[in-house]
Amino acid sequence: MLLKLKNHFLRLSIKYKILILFYSIIVVTSLVLALFSYTISTNQLKEEVGNLLLRDTKRIAASIDFLQRDVNELSSFLFLDQRIQNFINPRPDFTKYSLEPLASLLASKDYISFIMLYSFQGDKYYFSNDNSTGVADFYELKSTDFFKQIIKNKGAPMWLSLNSLPFTLIAKNNYPKIAMARLLLDFNTYEPAGILIICINIPTIEKIYLEDLKEKEACFFIADSNNRIISLQSTTPQFTPTFAQKLLNDNILSRENEIITANSSKLLITSSYIPTSNWRLVSIVSLENAINAIKNSFVLLFIRILILCLIFAFGISMYFSSMLTAPLQKLVSSMKKVRQGDFREQVNIDPHASDEIAILVCEYNNMVEKINELINKVLKLEIHKKEAELKALEAQINPHFLYNTLDTIFWKAEKSHDSEVSEMIYSLSRLFRLTLNRGSEFIQVKGEKELIEHYLFLQSKRYKNKLHYSIEIDPDILDHYIPKLILQPFVENAIVRGMENSTTPTFIQITGKKEGENLCFTIKDNGIGMSKMQLDEIKKVLESGKESSVGYAIKNVNERLKLYYENHYKLNIQSQPGQGTEVKLILPIDYISVEN
């Protein structure tokens, strides 16, 4: 029975095999997840969300209250410190430097950013932990409602935001601050003698609740007893200071936990008092976002069930995928053997299979067989071609015969005392030898220089007084190797274009030198030059590599340069009508490997 099912499955197309595979996985996992999801009730999520957020709000409010109580206790400690008493009721031997040890208190309480001391005699002193500097003058402070309120509190701590003051208390304040201010009494008379102000940076307070804002559409803000917003942080543009102030003005925050509708969305608002300062911490959260956050608490349980489903699905998929991929694996293995040159390779497959993979394998076997036949045919043709080339090569003139013949003519000219003919024959002979270069594609710079010298010598004899030239190759580069006949085509091109429709003598200057790690060759002439259209056409041929009647020799040189140097060379041609042409060739030194 199982064998029949397997054979039936093998006859199906891959489309239906994949459909069966994934349908089985999806059905099993979806049924399990749907059954589990149905058992979870969401009717009490709103109440659950409200309780969780209220708990978080109270926790944050308690943390802020702890900081404020700690500051109050610190102020009481400073109130009793004799150095503070000496400051507000100074003795003749008192100096402000005696207060410096109190800076250690500032260092031990890293959340405290600034401490100010005033005496009723007009003295002032401050400690700074955030690089804020400068405090208001005492007599300026004495005339403010802020000072009057401190006196009215009779030594009780008073909390406020420095931003709410109508004057500047700290000259250079680097961060917004909240502050605790209290009156200092003289121990001897119990009369008011000074003021102590301890500040905390608002960003320090905000750090306490910023962690709770992550990945939420929420807002936290602190409001004082007069419903003035001290601090506000929001993760959505909806929750602005204006929106928060409206909630305060409408007295919506009368309860700890409340749901309102704003801008067609339900918002969950929780608030908690901060007893020490009589402030309130308020949180505003999108109810939908908060419910989603609560649902995330069930993710772990979902994952556990999903893993069990995937393990079950993995067993099924492994069985089906093995059946699907086995023929493909055989096909890949066979392709590797064919790539290595075994064109007799064939892939065996189950004879009952008739799906797309089976068809592919059959076609592949046919293709390999055809390729093997074609290779055999091409091999035979190549053998015949080589035989024909060998016969043609045998029919060519032996270069040694040509050299010997030229040598014979040279010596006959010498005996006849015809020095000009002798020189031309010698140059032609050397030109042939350097051109053949014993079959090597590379030549030393000095060899290329000699080749060009003999070539120009023969051309000068041909054109008599119409051709002049100069060859200046730096001796330091003569032993470096370059591709042979890489400069001669440019020299030949300069002669052809220089002599064409020109009545004045043509001068060709050839230079070669070392520039950094490159060899730089320049071929310059004073010929008729080229128009911009002609120059653009040559550059286009060099870039595209297409066949063209213009710049054919230059194109061949450029293709050889690409073959040897890839993109590590530069060939630049500049020309203007009536001003000649300049070719500049830059080749990297020792880029090519030459076997001597």
Coordinates of C-alpha atoms in Angstrom, one line a residue:
M1 CA 0.0 0.0 0.0
L2 CA 2.8 2.4 1.0
L3 CA 4.7 1.5 -2.2
K4 CA 1.6 2.3 -4.3
L5 CA 1.2 5.7 -2.6
K6 CA 4.9 6.4 -3.2
N7 CA 4.6 5.6 -6.9
H8 CA 1.5 7.7 -7.2
F9 CA 3.2 10.6 -5.6
L10 CA 6.2 10.2 -8.0
R11 CA 3.8 10.6 -10.9
L12 CA 2.5 13.9 -9.6
S13 CA 3.9 17.2 -10.8
I14 CA 6.2 19.2 -8.5
K15 CA 3.5 21.8 -8.2
Y16 CA 1.2 19.3 -6.5
K17 CA 4.0 17.8 -4.4
I18 CA 4.8 21.2 -3.0
L19 CA 1.1 21.9 -2.4
I20 CA 0.7 18.7 -0.5
L21 CA 3.8 19.3 1.6
F22 CA 3.0 22.9 2.7
Y23 CA -0.7 22.2 3.0
S24 CA 0.0 19.4 5.5
I25 CA 2.3 21.7 7.5
I26 CA -0.1 24.7 7.5
V27 CA -3.1 22.6 8.4
V28 CA -1.5 20.9 11.3
T29 CA 0.1 24.0 12.8
S30 CA -2.9 26.2 12.1
L31 CA -5.3 23.8 13.8
V32 CA -3.1 23.6 16.9
L33 CA -2.6 27.3 17.2
A34 CA -6.3 28.1 16.5
L35 CA -7.5 25.6 19.1
F36 CA -5.1 27.1 21.7
S37 CA -6.0 30.7 20.8
Y38 CA -9.7 30.0 21.2
T39 CA -9.1 29.0 24.8
I40 CA -7.6 32.3 25.8
S41 CA -10.2 34.9 26.9
T42 CA -9.6 38.6 26.1
N43 CA -12.7 40.0 28.0
Q44 CA -10.6 41.2 31.0
L45 CA -7.6 42.6 29.1
K46 CA -8.6 46.2 29.7
E47 CA -8.7 45.8 33.4
E48 CA -5.5 43.9 33.3
V49 CA -3.8 46.6 31.3
G50 CA -5.0 49.3 33.6
N51 CA -3.7 47.5 36.7
L52 CA -0.3 46.9 35.1
L53 CA 0.1 50.4 34.0
L54 CA -1.0 51.8 37.3
R55 CA 1.5 49.6 39.0
D56 CA 4.3 50.9 36.7
T57 CA 3.2 54.5 37.3
K58 CA 3.2 54.1 41.1
R59 CA 6.6 52.4 40.9
I60 CA 8.1 55.3 38.9
A61 CA 6.4 57.9 41.2
A62 CA 7.9 56.1 44.2
S63 CA 11.3 56.3 42.6
I64 CA 11.0 60.0 42.0
D65 CA 9.7 60.5 45.6
F66 CA 12.7 58.5 46.9
L67 CA 15.0 60.9 45.2
Q68 CA 13.2 63.9 46.6
R69 CA 13.1 62.5 50.1
D70 CA 16.8 61.8 49.8
V71 CA 17.4 65.4 48.8
N72 CA 15.3 66.6 51.8
E73 CA 17.4 64.5 54.1
L74 CA 20.6 65.8 52.6
S75 CA 19.4 69.3 53.1
S76 CA 18.7 68.6 56.8
F77 CA 22.3 67.2 57.1
L78 CA 23.7 70.3 55.5
F79 CA 21.5 72.5 57.7
L80 CA 23.2 70.9 60.8
D81 CA 26.8 71.1 59.3
Q82 CA 29.0 73.6 61.2
R83 CA 30.6 74.7 57.9
I84 CA 27.2 75.8 56.6
Q85 CA 26.5 77.6 59.9
N86 CA 29.9 79.4 59.5
F87 CA 28.9 80.5 56.0
I88 CA 25.5 82.0 56.9
N89 CA 26.9 83.6 60.1
P90 CA 30.6 84.1 59.1
R91 CA 33.4 84.5 61.6
P92 CA 36.5 86.6 61.0
D93 CA 38.6 83.5 60.2
F94 CA 36.0 82.0 57.8
T95 CA 36.8 81.5 54.1
K96 CA 34.7 80.0 51.4
Y97 CA 37.4 77.4 50.8
S98 CA 36.3 75.7 54.0
L99 CA 33.2 74.7 52.1
E100 CA 35.2 72.7 49.4
P101 CA 35.0 69.4 51.3
L102 CA 31.2 69.5 50.9
A103 CA 31.8 69.0 47.2
S104 CA 32.3 65.3 48.0
L105 CA 28.6 65.1 48.9
L106 CA 27.8 66.3 45.4
A107 CA 30.1 63.5 44.0
S108 CA 28.4 60.8 46.2
K109 CA 25.0 61.8 44.9
D110 CA 25.4 61.6 41.2
Y111 CA 21.8 62.6 40.6
I112 CA 22.4 66.0 42.2
S113 CA 23.6 68.5 39.6
F114 CA 23.8 71.8 41.4
I115 CA 23.8 73.2 45.0
M116 CA 23.5 76.9 45.9
L117 CA 24.0 78.7 49.2
Y118 CA 23.0 82.2 50.1
S119 CA 23.5 84.1 53.4
F120 CA 21.3 87.0 54.4
Q121 CA 24.5 89.1 54.5
G122 CA 24.7 88.9 50.7
D123 CA 27.3 86.0 50.3
K124 CA 26.6 83.3 47.7
Y125 CA 28.4 80.0 46.9
Y126 CA 27.6 77.1 44.6
F127 CA 28.8 73.6 43.7
S128 CA 28.2 72.3 40.1
N129 CA 28.2 68.8 38.7
D130 CA 27.1 69.5 35.2
N131 CA 29.3 72.4 34.2
S132 CA 26.5 74.9 34.8
T133 CA 28.0 78.2 36.2
G134 CA 26.9 81.4 37.9
V135 CA 24.0 82.2 40.2
A136 CA 21.8 85.2 40.7
D137 CA 22.8 87.9 43.2
F138 CA 21.2 87.6 46.7
Y139 CA 19.7 91.1 46.7
E140 CA 18.1 90.4 43.3
L141 CA 16.7 87.2 44.7
K142 CA 15.4 88.9 47.9
S143 CA 12.9 91.0 45.9
T144 CA 11.2 87.9 44.3
D145 CA 8.1 86.0 45.2
F146 CA 10.3 82.9 45.2
F147 CA 12.2 84.3 48.2
K148 CA 9.0 85.3 49.9
Q149 CA 7.6 81.8 49.5
I150 CA 10.8 80.3 51.0
I151 CA 10.5 82.6 54.1
K152 CA 6.8 81.7 54.3
N153 CA 7.6 77.9 54.5
K154 CA 9.7 78.6 57.6
G155 CA 12.4 76.0 56.8
A156 CA 10.2 73.4 55.2
P157 CA 11.5 72.0 51.9
M158 CA 9.8 73.6 48.8
W159 CA 10.0 71.8 45.4
L160 CA 9.7 73.6 42.1
S161 CA 10.9 73.8 38.5
L162 CA 13.5 76.4 37.7
N163 CA 11.7 77.0 34.4
S164 CA 8.7 78.3 36.3
L165 CA 10.7 81.1 37.9
P166 CA 10.2 84.6 36.2
F167 CA 14.0 85.3 36.6
T168 CA 17.3 83.5 35.9
L169 CA 18.6 81.8 39.0
I170 CA 21.6 80.1 37.2
A171 CA 23.4 82.2 34.7
K172 CA 24.7 79.4 32.5
N173 CA 22.3 76.5 33.0
N174 CA 23.2 73.5 30.8
Y175 CA 20.1 71.4 31.6
P176 CA 16.5 72.1 32.8
K177 CA 16.3 71.5 36.5
I178 CA 13.9 70.9 39.4
A179 CA 15.0 72.3 42.7
M180 CA 14.4 71.9 46.5
A181 CA 14.7 75.2 48.3
R182 CA 14.6 75.8 52.1
L183 CA 15.4 78.4 54.7
L184 CA 18.6 78.0 56.9
L185 CA 18.4 79.1 60.5
D186 CA 21.1 80.4 62.8
F187 CA 21.7 77.8 65.6
N188 CA 22.4 80.6 68.1
T189 CA 19.3 82.8 67.5
Y190 CA 17.0 80.4 65.5
E191 CA 16.5 83.3 63.1
P192 CA 16.5 83.0 59.3
A193 CA 20.1 83.4 58.1
G194 CA 20.4 81.8 54.7
I195 CA 18.9 79.8 51.8
L196 CA 19.9 76.3 50.5
I197 CA 18.9 75.2 47.0
I198 CA 19.6 71.7 45.7
C199 CA 18.9 71.0 42.0
I200 CA 18.4 67.8 40.0
N201 CA 18.5 67.8 36.2
I202 CA 15.2 67.0 34.6
P203 CA 16.8 64.5 32.2
T204 CA 17.9 62.5 35.3
I205 CA 14.3 62.3 36.4
E206 CA 13.2 61.3 32.9
K207 CA 15.6 58.4 32.8
I208 CA 13.5 56.7 35.4
Y209 CA 10.5 56.4 33.1
L210 CA 12.1 56.5 29.6
E211 CA 12.7 52.7 29.8
D212 CA 9.0 52.2 30.1
L213 CA 8.4 54.3 26.9
K214 CA 10.3 52.0 24.7
E215 CA 8.2 50.2 22.0
K216 CA 5.0 52.0 23.2
E217 CA 2.7 54.7 21.9
A218 CA 2.8 56.4 25.3
C219 CA 3.5 59.6 27.2
F220 CA 4.8 60.3 30.7
F221 CA 4.6 63.8 32.3
I222 CA 5.0 65.4 35.7
A223 CA 2.8 68.2 36.9
D224 CA 3.2 70.3 40.0
S225 CA 0.4 71.3 42.4
N226 CA -0.6 74.3 40.2
N227 CA -1.1 72.0 37.2
R228 CA 2.0 73.2 35.5
I229 CA 3.9 70.6 33.4
I230 CA 7.4 70.2 34.7
S231 CA 8.6 67.3 32.4
L232 CA 7.0 65.5 29.4
Q233 CA 8.3 62.7 27.2
S234 CA 6.2 61.2 24.4
T235 CA 6.7 58.6 21.7
T236 CA 3.9 59.8 19.5
P237 CA 3.1 63.3 18.1
Q238 CA -0.5 63.0 19.5
F239 CA 0.7 63.4 23.1
T240 CA 1.9 67.0 23.1
P241 CA 2.3 69.4 26.0
T242 CA -0.8 71.2 24.8
F243 CA -2.8 67.9 24.9
A244 CA -1.4 67.1 28.4
Q245 CA -2.2 70.6 29.7
K246 CA -5.8 70.3 28.4
L247 CA -6.2 67.1 30.4
L248 CA -5.0 68.9 33.5
N249 CA -7.3 71.9 32.9
D250 CA -10.3 69.7 32.3
N251 CA -9.6 67.9 35.6
I252 CA -9.8 64.6 33.8
L253 CA -7.0 63.1 36.0
S254 CA -9.2 63.0 39.1
R255 CA -8.9 59.2 39.3
E256 CA -6.0 56.9 39.3
N257 CA -7.1 54.9 36.3
E258 CA -9.3 56.3 33.5
I259 CA -10.2 55.5 29.9
I260 CA -11.0 58.4 27.6
T261 CA -11.6 58.8 23.8
A262 CA -9.5 61.4 22.0
N263 CA -9.1 61.7 18.2
S264 CA -11.2 58.6 17.6
S265 CA -8.8 56.4 19.7
K266 CA -9.2 55.1 23.2
L267 CA -6.5 56.2 25.7
L268 CA -5.7 54.7 29.1
I269 CA -4.6 57.4 31.6
T270 CA -3.1 56.5 35.0
S271 CA -1.8 59.0 37.6
S272 CA 0.0 58.7 40.9
Y273 CA 0.9 61.3 43.5
I274 CA 4.5 62.1 44.5
P275 CA 4.0 62.8 48.3
T276 CA 7.2 64.7 49.0
S277 CA 6.6 67.4 46.4
N278 CA 2.8 67.1 46.1
W279 CA 3.4 66.6 42.3
R280 CA 1.7 64.0 40.0
L281 CA 3.2 61.5 37.6
V282 CA 0.8 60.9 34.7
S283 CA 1.0 58.2 32.0
I284 CA -1.0 58.2 28.8
V285 CA -1.1 55.0 26.6
S286 CA -3.0 54.0 23.5
L287 CA -5.3 51.3 24.8
E288 CA -4.9 49.2 21.6
N289 CA -1.1 49.4 21.9
A290 CA -1.3 48.5 25.6
I291 CA -3.5 45.5 24.9
N292 CA -1.0 44.4 22.3
A293 CA 1.8 44.7 24.8
I294 CA -0.1 42.5 27.2
K295 CA -0.7 39.9 24.5
N296 CA 3.1 39.8 24.1
S297 CA 3.2 38.1 27.5
F298 CA 1.6 35.1 25.9
V299 CA 4.2 34.9 23.1
L300 CA 6.5 32.5 25.0
L301 CA 3.7 30.0 25.4
F302 CA 2.8 30.4 21.7
I303 CA 6.4 29.8 20.8
R304 CA 6.6 26.6 22.8
I305 CA 3.5 25.2 21.1
L306 CA 4.7 26.4 17.7
I307 CA 8.1 24.6 18.2
L308 CA 6.2 21.3 18.9
C309 CA 4.2 21.9 15.7
L310 CA 7.3 22.7 13.7
I311 CA 9.1 19.6 14.9
F312 CA 6.2 17.5 13.7
A313 CA 6.0 19.4 10.4
F314 CA 9.8 19.1 10.0
G315 CA 9.5 15.3 10.0
I316 CA 6.9 15.4 7.3
S317 CA 8.8 18.0 5.2
M318 CA 12.0 16.0 5.5
Y319 CA 10.4 12.9 4.1
F320 CA 8.8 14.8 1.2
S321 CA 11.8 16.9 0.5
S322 CA 14.1 13.9 0.3
M323 CA 11.8 12.4 -2.3
L324 CA 11.9 15.7 -4.2
T325 CA 15.5 16.5 -4.0
A326 CA 17.1 13.1 -4.5
P327 CA 16.9 13.2 -8.4
L328 CA 18.1 16.8 -8.3
Q329 CA 21.1 15.8 -6.2
K330 CA 21.9 13.1 -8.7
L331 CA 21.6 15.7 -11.5
V332 CA 24.0 18.1 -9.8
S333 CA 26.5 15.3 -9.2
S334 CA 26.4 14.4 -12.8
M335 CA 26.8 18.0 -13.9
K336 CA 30.0 18.2 -11.9
K337 CA 31.4 15.1 -13.6
V338 CA 30.5 16.6 -17.0
R339 CA 32.2 19.8 -16.1
Q340 CA 35.4 17.8 -15.4
G341 CA 35.2 16.3 -18.9
D342 CA 33.2 13.1 -18.6
F343 CA 30.7 13.4 -21.3
R344 CA 29.5 9.8 -21.1
E345 CA 27.8 10.6 -17.7
Q346 CA 24.1 9.6 -17.4
V347 CA 21.7 10.1 -14.5
N348 CA 19.6 7.1 -13.4
I349 CA 16.1 7.8 -12.2
D350 CA 13.2 5.7 -10.9
P351 CA 11.4 4.3 -14.0
H352 CA 8.0 5.0 -12.4
A353 CA 8.6 8.7 -12.1
S354 CA 7.1 10.9 -14.8
D355 CA 7.0 14.4 -13.2
E356 CA 8.9 17.5 -14.3
I357 CA 12.2 16.5 -12.6
A358 CA 12.1 13.1 -14.4
I359 CA 11.5 15.0 -17.7
L360 CA 14.4 17.3 -16.9
V361 CA 16.7 14.4 -16.2
C362 CA 15.8 12.7 -19.4
E363 CA 16.4 15.9 -21.4
Y364 CA 19.7 16.4 -19.6
N365 CA 20.8 12.9 -20.5
N366 CA 19.9 13.6 -24.2
M367 CA 21.8 16.9 -24.0
V368 CA 25.0 15.3 -22.6
E369 CA 24.8 12.7 -25.3
K370 CA 24.4 15.3 -28.1
I371 CA 27.3 17.4 -26.6
N372 CA 29.5 14.3 -26.6
E373 CA 28.8 13.8 -30.3
L374 CA 29.4 17.4 -31.1
I375 CA 32.7 17.5 -29.2
N376 CA 33.9 14.4 -31.2
K377 CA 33.0 16.2 -34.4
V378 CA 34.7 19.4 -33.4
L379 CA 37.8 17.4 -32.3
K380 CA 38.0 15.8 -35.7
L381 CA 37.6 19.2 -37.4
E382 CA 40.4 20.7 -35.3
I383 CA 42.7 17.8 -36.2
H384 CA 42.1 18.4 -39.9
K385 CA 42.6 22.2 -39.3
K386 CA 45.9 21.7 -37.5
E387 CA 47.1 19.4 -40.3
A388 CA 46.2 22.1 -42.9
E389 CA 48.0 24.8 -40.9
L390 CA 51.0 22.6 -40.6
K391 CA 51.1 22.1 -44.4
A392 CA 50.7 25.8 -44.9
L393 CA 53.5 26.5 -42.4
E394 CA 55.8 24.2 -44.2
A395 CA 55.1 26.1 -47.4
Q396 CA 56.2 29.4 -45.8
I397 CA 59.6 30.9 -46.3
N398 CA 62.0 29.9 -43.5
P399 CA 62.9 33.1 -41.6
H400 CA 66.5 31.9 -41.4
F401 CA 66.6 31.7 -45.2
L402 CA 65.4 35.4 -45.2
Y403 CA 68.1 36.5 -42.7
N404 CA 70.8 34.7 -44.6
T405 CA 69.6 36.2 -47.9
L406 CA 69.6 39.7 -46.4
D407 CA 73.1 39.1 -45.0
T408 CA 74.3 38.0 -48.5
I409 CA 72.8 41.2 -50.0
F410 CA 74.4 43.3 -47.2
W411 CA 77.9 42.0 -47.8
K412 CA 77.6 42.4 -51.6
A413 CA 76.6 46.1 -50.9
E414 CA 79.5 46.4 -48.6
K415 CA 81.9 45.1 -51.2
S416 CA 80.4 47.5 -53.7
H417 CA 81.1 50.3 -51.1
D418 CA 77.4 51.3 -51.2
S419 CA 77.0 52.3 -47.5
E420 CA 73.5 53.6 -47.8
V421 CA 72.1 50.4 -49.2
S422 CA 74.1 48.4 -46.6
E423 CA 72.6 50.5 -43.8
M424 CA 69.1 50.0 -45.2
I425 CA 69.5 46.2 -45.5
Y426 CA 71.0 46.0 -42.0
S427 CA 68.1 48.0 -40.6
L428 CA 65.6 45.8 -42.5
S429 CA 67.2 42.7 -41.2
R430 CA 67.2 43.9 -37.6
L431 CA 63.6 45.0 -38.0
F432 CA 62.6 41.5 -39.0
R433 CA 64.5 39.9 -36.2
L434 CA 63.1 42.3 -33.5
T435 CA 59.6 41.9 -34.9
L436 CA 59.7 38.1 -34.7
N437 CA 61.5 38.3 -31.3
R438 CA 62.0 34.5 -31.3
G439 CA 58.3 34.0 -31.0
S440 CA 58.0 35.9 -27.7
E441 CA 55.2 38.3 -27.1
F442 CA 57.3 40.5 -24.8
I443 CA 60.4 42.6 -25.4
Q444 CA 62.7 44.8 -23.4
V445 CA 62.2 48.6 -23.8
K446 CA 65.7 48.8 -25.4
G447 CA 64.5 46.2 -28.0
E448 CA 61.4 48.2 -28.8
K449 CA 63.6 51.4 -29.0
E450 CA 65.9 49.7 -31.5
L451 CA 63.0 48.4 -33.6
I452 CA 61.6 52.0 -33.8
E453 CA 65.0 53.4 -34.6
H454 CA 65.4 51.0 -37.6
Y455 CA 61.8 51.6 -38.7
L456 CA 62.3 55.4 -38.7
F457 CA 65.7 55.1 -40.4
L458 CA 64.1 53.2 -43.3
Q459 CA 61.2 55.6 -43.5
S460 CA 63.5 58.6 -43.4
K461 CA 65.3 57.1 -46.4
R462 CA 62.0 56.7 -48.2
Y463 CA 60.8 60.3 -47.5
K464 CA 64.3 61.8 -47.6
N465 CA 64.3 65.3 -46.1
K466 CA 60.5 65.3 -45.2
L467 CA 60.8 63.2 -42.1
H468 CA 62.8 64.1 -38.9
Y469 CA 62.6 62.4 -35.6
S470 CA 63.9 62.3 -32.0
I471 CA 64.0 59.3 -29.6
E472 CA 64.7 60.0 -26.0
I473 CA 64.3 56.9 -23.8
D474 CA 65.4 57.1 -20.2
P475 CA 68.3 54.6 -19.7
D476 CA 66.7 53.5 -16.3
I477 CA 63.8 51.8 -18.1
L478 CA 65.6 50.0 -20.9
D479 CA 65.7 46.7 -19.1
H480 CA 61.9 46.6 -18.3
Y481 CA 59.7 44.3 -20.4
I482 CA 56.7 45.5 -22.5
P483 CA 54.6 43.8 -25.2
K484 CA 56.4 44.0 -28.5
L485 CA 55.2 46.3 -31.3
I486 CA 53.2 48.3 -28.8
L487 CA 54.7 51.7 -29.8
Q488 CA 55.5 51.1 -33.5
P489 CA 51.9 51.4 -34.7
F490 CA 51.6 54.9 -33.1
V491 CA 54.8 55.9 -34.8
E492 CA 53.6 54.5 -38.1
N493 CA 50.3 56.3 -37.7
A494 CA 52.2 59.6 -37.0
I495 CA 54.1 59.2 -40.2
V496 CA 51.0 58.4 -42.3
R497 CA 49.0 61.3 -40.9
G498 CA 52.1 63.6 -40.9
M499 CA 52.9 63.1 -44.5
E500 CA 49.2 63.2 -45.7
N501 CA 48.5 66.4 -47.6
S502 CA 51.5 68.1 -45.9
T503 CA 54.1 70.1 -47.7
T504 CA 56.2 70.9 -44.6
P505 CA 58.7 68.4 -43.0
T506 CA 57.2 66.1 -40.4
F507 CA 58.9 65.9 -37.0
I508 CA 58.1 62.9 -34.6
Q509 CA 59.3 63.0 -31.0
I510 CA 59.3 59.8 -29.0
T511 CA 60.0 59.9 -25.2
G512 CA 60.0 57.3 -22.5
K513 CA 60.5 57.7 -18.8
K514 CA 59.6 56.4 -15.4
E515 CA 56.8 58.1 -13.4
G516 CA 56.4 56.5 -9.9
E517 CA 55.6 52.8 -10.5
N518 CA 54.7 53.3 -14.2
L519 CA 56.4 53.5 -17.6
C520 CA 55.3 56.6 -19.5
F521 CA 55.8 56.8 -23.3
T522 CA 54.8 59.7 -25.5
I523 CA 54.6 59.9 -29.3
K524 CA 54.1 63.4 -30.6
D525 CA 54.1 64.8 -34.2
N526 CA 53.5 68.1 -35.9
G527 CA 51.3 66.7 -38.6
I528 CA 47.9 67.8 -39.8
G529 CA 46.2 66.6 -36.6
M530 CA 42.6 65.4 -36.3
S531 CA 39.2 67.0 -36.1
K532 CA 37.1 66.6 -33.0
M533 CA 34.8 64.3 -34.9
Q534 CA 37.7 62.0 -35.9
L535 CA 39.2 62.0 -32.4
D536 CA 35.8 61.2 -30.9
E537 CA 35.3 58.3 -33.3
I538 CA 38.7 56.9 -32.4
K539 CA 38.0 57.2 -28.7
K540 CA 34.6 55.5 -29.3
V541 CA 36.3 52.6 -31.0
L542 CA 38.7 52.2 -28.1
E543 CA 35.9 52.2 -25.6
S544 CA 33.5 49.9 -27.4
G545 CA 36.0 47.6 -29.2
K546 CA 33.8 47.5 -32.3
E547 CA 35.2 47.1 -35.8
S548 CA 35.9 50.4 -37.7
S549 CA 38.0 51.6 -40.6
V550 CA 39.2 54.5 -38.4
G551 CA 42.1 53.7 -35.9
Y552 CA 42.3 50.0 -36.8
A553 CA 45.9 49.6 -35.8
I554 CA 45.3 51.6 -32.6
K555 CA 42.3 49.4 -31.8
N556 CA 44.5 46.3 -32.1
V557 CA 47.1 47.8 -29.8
N558 CA 44.4 48.7 -27.3
E559 CA 43.0 45.1 -27.3
R560 CA 46.5 43.7 -26.7
L561 CA 47.0 46.1 -23.8
K562 CA 43.6 45.0 -22.3
L563 CA 44.7 41.4 -22.6
Y564 CA 48.0 41.9 -20.8
Y565 CA 47.2 44.8 -18.4
E566 CA 43.4 44.5 -17.9
N567 CA 42.4 48.0 -16.6
H568 CA 45.8 48.9 -15.2
Y569 CA 47.0 51.0 -18.1
K570 CA 46.1 54.4 -19.7
L571 CA 46.0 55.3 -23.4
N572 CA 45.3 58.9 -24.0
I573 CA 45.1 60.6 -27.5
Q574 CA 45.0 64.4 -27.9
S575 CA 44.9 66.2 -31.3
Q576 CA 43.8 69.4 -32.9
P577 CA 43.6 70.3 -36.6
G578 CA 46.8 71.8 -37.8
Q579 CA 48.6 71.2 -34.4
G580 CA 49.6 67.6 -34.6
T581 CA 48.8 64.6 -32.5
E582 CA 50.1 63.4 -29.1
V583 CA 49.7 59.8 -27.9
K584 CA 50.5 59.1 -24.2
L585 CA 50.8 55.5 -23.0
I586 CA 51.2 54.6 -19.3
L587 CA 52.0 51.0 -18.3
P588 CA 52.6 49.6 -14.8
I589 CA 56.1 48.4 -14.2
D590 CA 56.6 44.6 -13.9
Y591 CA 52.8 44.0 -14.0
I592 CA 53.2 41.2 -16.5
S593 CA 55.1 38.0 -15.9
V594 CA 57.8 37.4 -18.5
E595 CA 59.7 34.1 -18.8
N596 CA 63.2 34.7 -20.3

